[in-house]
PDB file of C-alpha atoms in Angstrom:
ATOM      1  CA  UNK A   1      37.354 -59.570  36.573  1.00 61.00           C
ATOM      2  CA  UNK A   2      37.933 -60.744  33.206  1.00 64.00           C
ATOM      3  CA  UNK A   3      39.905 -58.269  30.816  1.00 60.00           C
ATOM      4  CA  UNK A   4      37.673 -58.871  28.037  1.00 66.00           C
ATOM      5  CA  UNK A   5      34.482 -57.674  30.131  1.00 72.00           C
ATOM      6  CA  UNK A   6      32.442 -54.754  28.694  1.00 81.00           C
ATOM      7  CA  UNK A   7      31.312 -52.760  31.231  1.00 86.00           C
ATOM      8  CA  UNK A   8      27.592 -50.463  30.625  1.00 88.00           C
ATOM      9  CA  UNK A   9      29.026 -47.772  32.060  1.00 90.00           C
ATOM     10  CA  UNK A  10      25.904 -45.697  30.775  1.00 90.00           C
ATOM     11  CA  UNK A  11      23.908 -47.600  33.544  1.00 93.00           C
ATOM     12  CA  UNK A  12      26.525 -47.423  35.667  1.00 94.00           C
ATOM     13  CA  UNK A  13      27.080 -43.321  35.761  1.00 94.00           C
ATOM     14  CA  UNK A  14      24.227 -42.093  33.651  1.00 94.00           C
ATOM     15  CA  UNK A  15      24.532 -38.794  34.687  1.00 96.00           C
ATOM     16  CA  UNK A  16      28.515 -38.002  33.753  1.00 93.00           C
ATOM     17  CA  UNK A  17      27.511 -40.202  30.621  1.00 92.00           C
ATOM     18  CA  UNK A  18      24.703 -37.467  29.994  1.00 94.00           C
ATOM     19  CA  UNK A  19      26.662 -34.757  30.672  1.00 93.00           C
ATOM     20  CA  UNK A  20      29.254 -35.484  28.480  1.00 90.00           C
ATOM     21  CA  UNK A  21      26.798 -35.978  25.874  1.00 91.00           C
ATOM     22  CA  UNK A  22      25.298 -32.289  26.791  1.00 93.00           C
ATOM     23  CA  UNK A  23      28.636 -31.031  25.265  1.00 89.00           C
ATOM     24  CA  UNK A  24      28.548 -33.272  22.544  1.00 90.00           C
ATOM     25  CA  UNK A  25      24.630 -31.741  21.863  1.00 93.00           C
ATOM     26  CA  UNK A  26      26.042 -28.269  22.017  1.00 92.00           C
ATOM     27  CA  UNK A  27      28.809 -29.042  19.676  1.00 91.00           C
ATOM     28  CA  UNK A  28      25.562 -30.171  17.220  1.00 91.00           C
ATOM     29  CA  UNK A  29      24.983 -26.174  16.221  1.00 88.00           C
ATOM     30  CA  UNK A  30      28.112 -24.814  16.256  1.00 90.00           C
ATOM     31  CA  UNK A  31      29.633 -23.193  13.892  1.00 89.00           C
ATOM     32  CA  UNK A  32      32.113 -25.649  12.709  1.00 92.00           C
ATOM     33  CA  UNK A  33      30.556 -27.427   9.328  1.00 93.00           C
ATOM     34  CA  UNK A  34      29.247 -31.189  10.344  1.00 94.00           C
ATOM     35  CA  UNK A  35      31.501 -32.841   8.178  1.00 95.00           C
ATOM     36  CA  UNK A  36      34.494 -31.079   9.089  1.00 97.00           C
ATOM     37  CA  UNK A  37      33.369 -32.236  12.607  1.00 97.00           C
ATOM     38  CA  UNK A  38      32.976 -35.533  11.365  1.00 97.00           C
ATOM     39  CA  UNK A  39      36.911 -35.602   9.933  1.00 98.00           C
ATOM     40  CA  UNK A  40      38.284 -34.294  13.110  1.00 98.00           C
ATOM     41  CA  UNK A  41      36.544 -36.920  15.413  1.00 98.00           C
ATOM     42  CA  UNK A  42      37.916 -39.424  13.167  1.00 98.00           C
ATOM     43  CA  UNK A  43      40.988 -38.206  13.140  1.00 98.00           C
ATOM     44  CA  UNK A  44      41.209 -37.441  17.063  1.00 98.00           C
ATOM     45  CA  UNK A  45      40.114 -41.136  17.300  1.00 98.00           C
ATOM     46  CA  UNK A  46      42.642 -42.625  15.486  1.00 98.00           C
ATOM     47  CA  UNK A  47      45.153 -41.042  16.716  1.00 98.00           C
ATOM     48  CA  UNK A  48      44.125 -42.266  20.502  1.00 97.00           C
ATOM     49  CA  UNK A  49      43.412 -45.921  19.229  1.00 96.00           C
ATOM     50  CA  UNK A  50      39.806 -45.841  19.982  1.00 96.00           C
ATOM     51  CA  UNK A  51      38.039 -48.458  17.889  1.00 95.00           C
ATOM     52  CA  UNK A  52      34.630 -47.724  18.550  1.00 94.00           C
ATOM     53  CA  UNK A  53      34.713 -44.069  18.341  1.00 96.00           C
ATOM     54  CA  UNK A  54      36.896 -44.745  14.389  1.00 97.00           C
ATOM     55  CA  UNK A  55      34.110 -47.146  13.958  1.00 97.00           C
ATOM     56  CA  UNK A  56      31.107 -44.779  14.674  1.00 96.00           C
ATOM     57  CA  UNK A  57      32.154 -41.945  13.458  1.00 97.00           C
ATOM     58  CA  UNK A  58      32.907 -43.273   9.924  1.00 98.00           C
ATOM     59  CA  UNK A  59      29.708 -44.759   9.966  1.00 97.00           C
ATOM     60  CA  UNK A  60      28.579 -41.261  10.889  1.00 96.00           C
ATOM     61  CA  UNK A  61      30.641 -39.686   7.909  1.00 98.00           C
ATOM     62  CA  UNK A  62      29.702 -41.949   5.514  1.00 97.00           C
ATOM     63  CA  UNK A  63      26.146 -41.505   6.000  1.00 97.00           C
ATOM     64  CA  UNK A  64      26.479 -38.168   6.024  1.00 96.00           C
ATOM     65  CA  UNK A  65      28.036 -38.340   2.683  1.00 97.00           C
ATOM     66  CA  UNK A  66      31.600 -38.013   3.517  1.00 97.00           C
ATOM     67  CA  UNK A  67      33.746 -39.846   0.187  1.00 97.00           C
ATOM     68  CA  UNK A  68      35.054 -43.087   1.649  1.00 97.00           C
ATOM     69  CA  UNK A  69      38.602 -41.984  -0.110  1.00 98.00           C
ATOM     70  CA  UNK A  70      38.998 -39.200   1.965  1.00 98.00           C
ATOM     71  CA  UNK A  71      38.170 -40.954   5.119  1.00 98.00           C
ATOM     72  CA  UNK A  72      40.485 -43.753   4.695  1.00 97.00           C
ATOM     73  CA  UNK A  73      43.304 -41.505   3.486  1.00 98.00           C
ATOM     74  CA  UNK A  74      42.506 -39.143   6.424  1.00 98.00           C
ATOM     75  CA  UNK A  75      45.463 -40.608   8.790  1.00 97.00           C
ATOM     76  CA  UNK A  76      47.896 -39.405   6.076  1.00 98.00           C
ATOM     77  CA  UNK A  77      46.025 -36.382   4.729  1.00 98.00           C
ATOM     78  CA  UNK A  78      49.426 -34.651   4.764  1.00 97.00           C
ATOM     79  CA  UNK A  79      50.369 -36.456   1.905  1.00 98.00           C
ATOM     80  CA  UNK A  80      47.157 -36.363  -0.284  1.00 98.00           C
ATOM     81  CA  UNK A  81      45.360 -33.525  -1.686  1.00 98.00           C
ATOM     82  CA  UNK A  82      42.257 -34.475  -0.832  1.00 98.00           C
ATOM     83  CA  UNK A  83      41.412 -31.411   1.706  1.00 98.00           C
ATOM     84  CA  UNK A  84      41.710 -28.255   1.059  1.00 98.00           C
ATOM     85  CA  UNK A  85      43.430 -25.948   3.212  1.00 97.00           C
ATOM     86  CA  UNK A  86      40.162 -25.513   6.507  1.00 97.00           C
ATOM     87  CA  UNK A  87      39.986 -29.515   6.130  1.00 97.00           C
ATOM     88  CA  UNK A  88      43.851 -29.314   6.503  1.00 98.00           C
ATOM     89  CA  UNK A  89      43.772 -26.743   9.472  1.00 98.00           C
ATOM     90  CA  UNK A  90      41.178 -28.599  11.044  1.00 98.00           C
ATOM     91  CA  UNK A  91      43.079 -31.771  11.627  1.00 98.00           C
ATOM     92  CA  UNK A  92      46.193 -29.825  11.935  1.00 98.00           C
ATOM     93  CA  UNK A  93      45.071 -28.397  15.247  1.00 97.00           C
ATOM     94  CA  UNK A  94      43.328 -32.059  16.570  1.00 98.00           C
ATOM     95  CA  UNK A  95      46.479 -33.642  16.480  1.00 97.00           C
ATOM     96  CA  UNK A  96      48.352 -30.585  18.051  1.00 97.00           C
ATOM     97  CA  UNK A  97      45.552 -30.495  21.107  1.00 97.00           C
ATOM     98  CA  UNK A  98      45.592 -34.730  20.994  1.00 97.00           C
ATOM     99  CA  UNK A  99      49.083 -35.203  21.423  1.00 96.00           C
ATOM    100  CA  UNK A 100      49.671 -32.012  23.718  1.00 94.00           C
ATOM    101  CA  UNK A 101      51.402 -34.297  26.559  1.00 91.00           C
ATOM    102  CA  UNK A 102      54.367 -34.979  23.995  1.00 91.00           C
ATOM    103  CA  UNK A 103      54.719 -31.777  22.888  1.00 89.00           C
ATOM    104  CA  UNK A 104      53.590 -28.130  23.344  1.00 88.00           C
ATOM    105  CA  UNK A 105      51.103 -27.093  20.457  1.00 88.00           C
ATOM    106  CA  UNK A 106      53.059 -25.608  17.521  1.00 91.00           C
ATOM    107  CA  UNK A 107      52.203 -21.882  17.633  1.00 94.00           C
ATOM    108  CA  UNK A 108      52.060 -21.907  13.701  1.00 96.00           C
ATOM    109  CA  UNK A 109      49.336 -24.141  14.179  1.00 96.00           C
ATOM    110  CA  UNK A 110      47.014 -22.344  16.330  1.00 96.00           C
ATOM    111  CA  UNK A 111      47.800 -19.357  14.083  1.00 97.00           C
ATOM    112  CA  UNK A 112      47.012 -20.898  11.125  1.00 97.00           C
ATOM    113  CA  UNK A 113      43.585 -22.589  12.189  1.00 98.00           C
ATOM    114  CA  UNK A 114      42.710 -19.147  13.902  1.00 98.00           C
ATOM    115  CA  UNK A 115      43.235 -17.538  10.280  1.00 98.00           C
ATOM    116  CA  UNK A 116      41.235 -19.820   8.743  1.00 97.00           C
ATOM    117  CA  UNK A 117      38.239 -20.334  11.347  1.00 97.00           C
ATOM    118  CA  UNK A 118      38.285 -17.110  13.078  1.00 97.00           C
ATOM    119  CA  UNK A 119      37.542 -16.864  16.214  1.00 97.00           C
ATOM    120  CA  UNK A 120      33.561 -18.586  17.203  1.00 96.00           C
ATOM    121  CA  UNK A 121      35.174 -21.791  14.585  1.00 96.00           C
ATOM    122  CA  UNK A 122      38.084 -21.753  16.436  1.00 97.00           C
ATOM    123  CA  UNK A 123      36.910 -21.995  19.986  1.00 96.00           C
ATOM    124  CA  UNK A 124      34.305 -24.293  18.916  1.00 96.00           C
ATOM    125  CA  UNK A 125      37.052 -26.537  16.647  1.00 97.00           C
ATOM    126  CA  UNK A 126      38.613 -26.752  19.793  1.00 96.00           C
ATOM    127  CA  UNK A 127      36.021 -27.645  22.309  1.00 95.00           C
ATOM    128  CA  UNK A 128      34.767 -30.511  19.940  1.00 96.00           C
ATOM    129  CA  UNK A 129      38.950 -31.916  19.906  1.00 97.00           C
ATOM    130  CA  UNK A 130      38.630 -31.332  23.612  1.00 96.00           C
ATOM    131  CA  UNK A 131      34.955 -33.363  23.690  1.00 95.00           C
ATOM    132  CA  UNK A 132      36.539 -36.261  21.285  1.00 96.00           C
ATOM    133  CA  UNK A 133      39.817 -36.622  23.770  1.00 97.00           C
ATOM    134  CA  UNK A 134      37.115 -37.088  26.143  1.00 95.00           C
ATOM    135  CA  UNK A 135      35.169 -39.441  24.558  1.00 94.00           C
ATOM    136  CA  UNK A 136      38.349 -41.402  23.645  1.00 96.00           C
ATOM    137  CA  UNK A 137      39.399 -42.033  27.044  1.00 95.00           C
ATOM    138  CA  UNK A 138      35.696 -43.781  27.531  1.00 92.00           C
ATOM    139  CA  UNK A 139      36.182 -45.659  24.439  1.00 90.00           C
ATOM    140  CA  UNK A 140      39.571 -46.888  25.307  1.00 92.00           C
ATOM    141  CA  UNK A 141      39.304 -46.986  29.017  1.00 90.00           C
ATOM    142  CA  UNK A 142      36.136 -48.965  29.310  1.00 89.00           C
ATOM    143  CA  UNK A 143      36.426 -50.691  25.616  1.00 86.00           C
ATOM    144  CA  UNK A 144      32.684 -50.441  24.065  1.00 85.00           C
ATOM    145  CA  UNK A 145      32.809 -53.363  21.533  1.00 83.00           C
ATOM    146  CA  UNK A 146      32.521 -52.548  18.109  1.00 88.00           C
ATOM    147  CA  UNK A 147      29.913 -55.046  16.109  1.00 86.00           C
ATOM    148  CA  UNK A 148      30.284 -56.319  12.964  1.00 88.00           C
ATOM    149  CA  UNK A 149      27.675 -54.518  10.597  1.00 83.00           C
TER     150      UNK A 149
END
């Protein structure tokens, strides 16, 4: 099979598609704000490389009003003070649960974003990073293409 082939993997396993999606829908009323769900799954998706998840869910931020400044300085929002210090937590902890195989998660981290989120936020911060990994691996691993809009 050609590399470049897209595969519609929704057909082909609608039900683990769905079921994904179910956590995805009960991430929808949590208690972590929408946009600060929004700048996490970008940032989770960047971090992993997956183009049509960075695509969609800039589209998704945008729309929902998210300043285009702060979503294309969000890879380096380290160095820009653009976010306060939740919106700094927040990716804080994505990257720490993203890039997990490399390294532990910093304690400091999970202390910090447990400060600031307490615990329902937290939990819920951490099932969406957790969903987005997920979602990632799909993206990547089965390469949706991204259109031109």
């Amino acid at each position: 099979m050609n590399p470049s082939t897209r595969l519609d993997y929704r057909s082909l396993a609608p039900d683990a598609v769905d079921a994904l999606a179910g956590v995805d829908r009960c991430l929808d009323g949590c208690a972590l704000a929408p946009a600060l769900r929004l700048l996490v799954e970008i940032r989770v998706s960047q971090i992993n490389g997956c183009a049509y998840c960075v695509d969609l869910h800039t589209r998704r931020a945008r729309a929902a009003g998210e300043r285009s400044q702060r979503i294309d300085c969000l890879g380096v929002w380290r160095e820009v003070p653009l976010f306060d210090a939740r919106e700094r937590a927040a990716p804080a902890r994505a990257e720490a649960l993203t890039r997990s195989a490399d390294a532990p998660p910093d304690a400091a981290v999970y202390a910090d974003a447990l400060d600031r989120f307490g615990e329902k936020e937290f939990v819920d911060l951490t099932l969406g990073v957790a969903g987005m990994n997920a979602g990632n691996r799909i993206g990547v691993g089965l390469r949706p293409a991204v259109r031109e809009r």
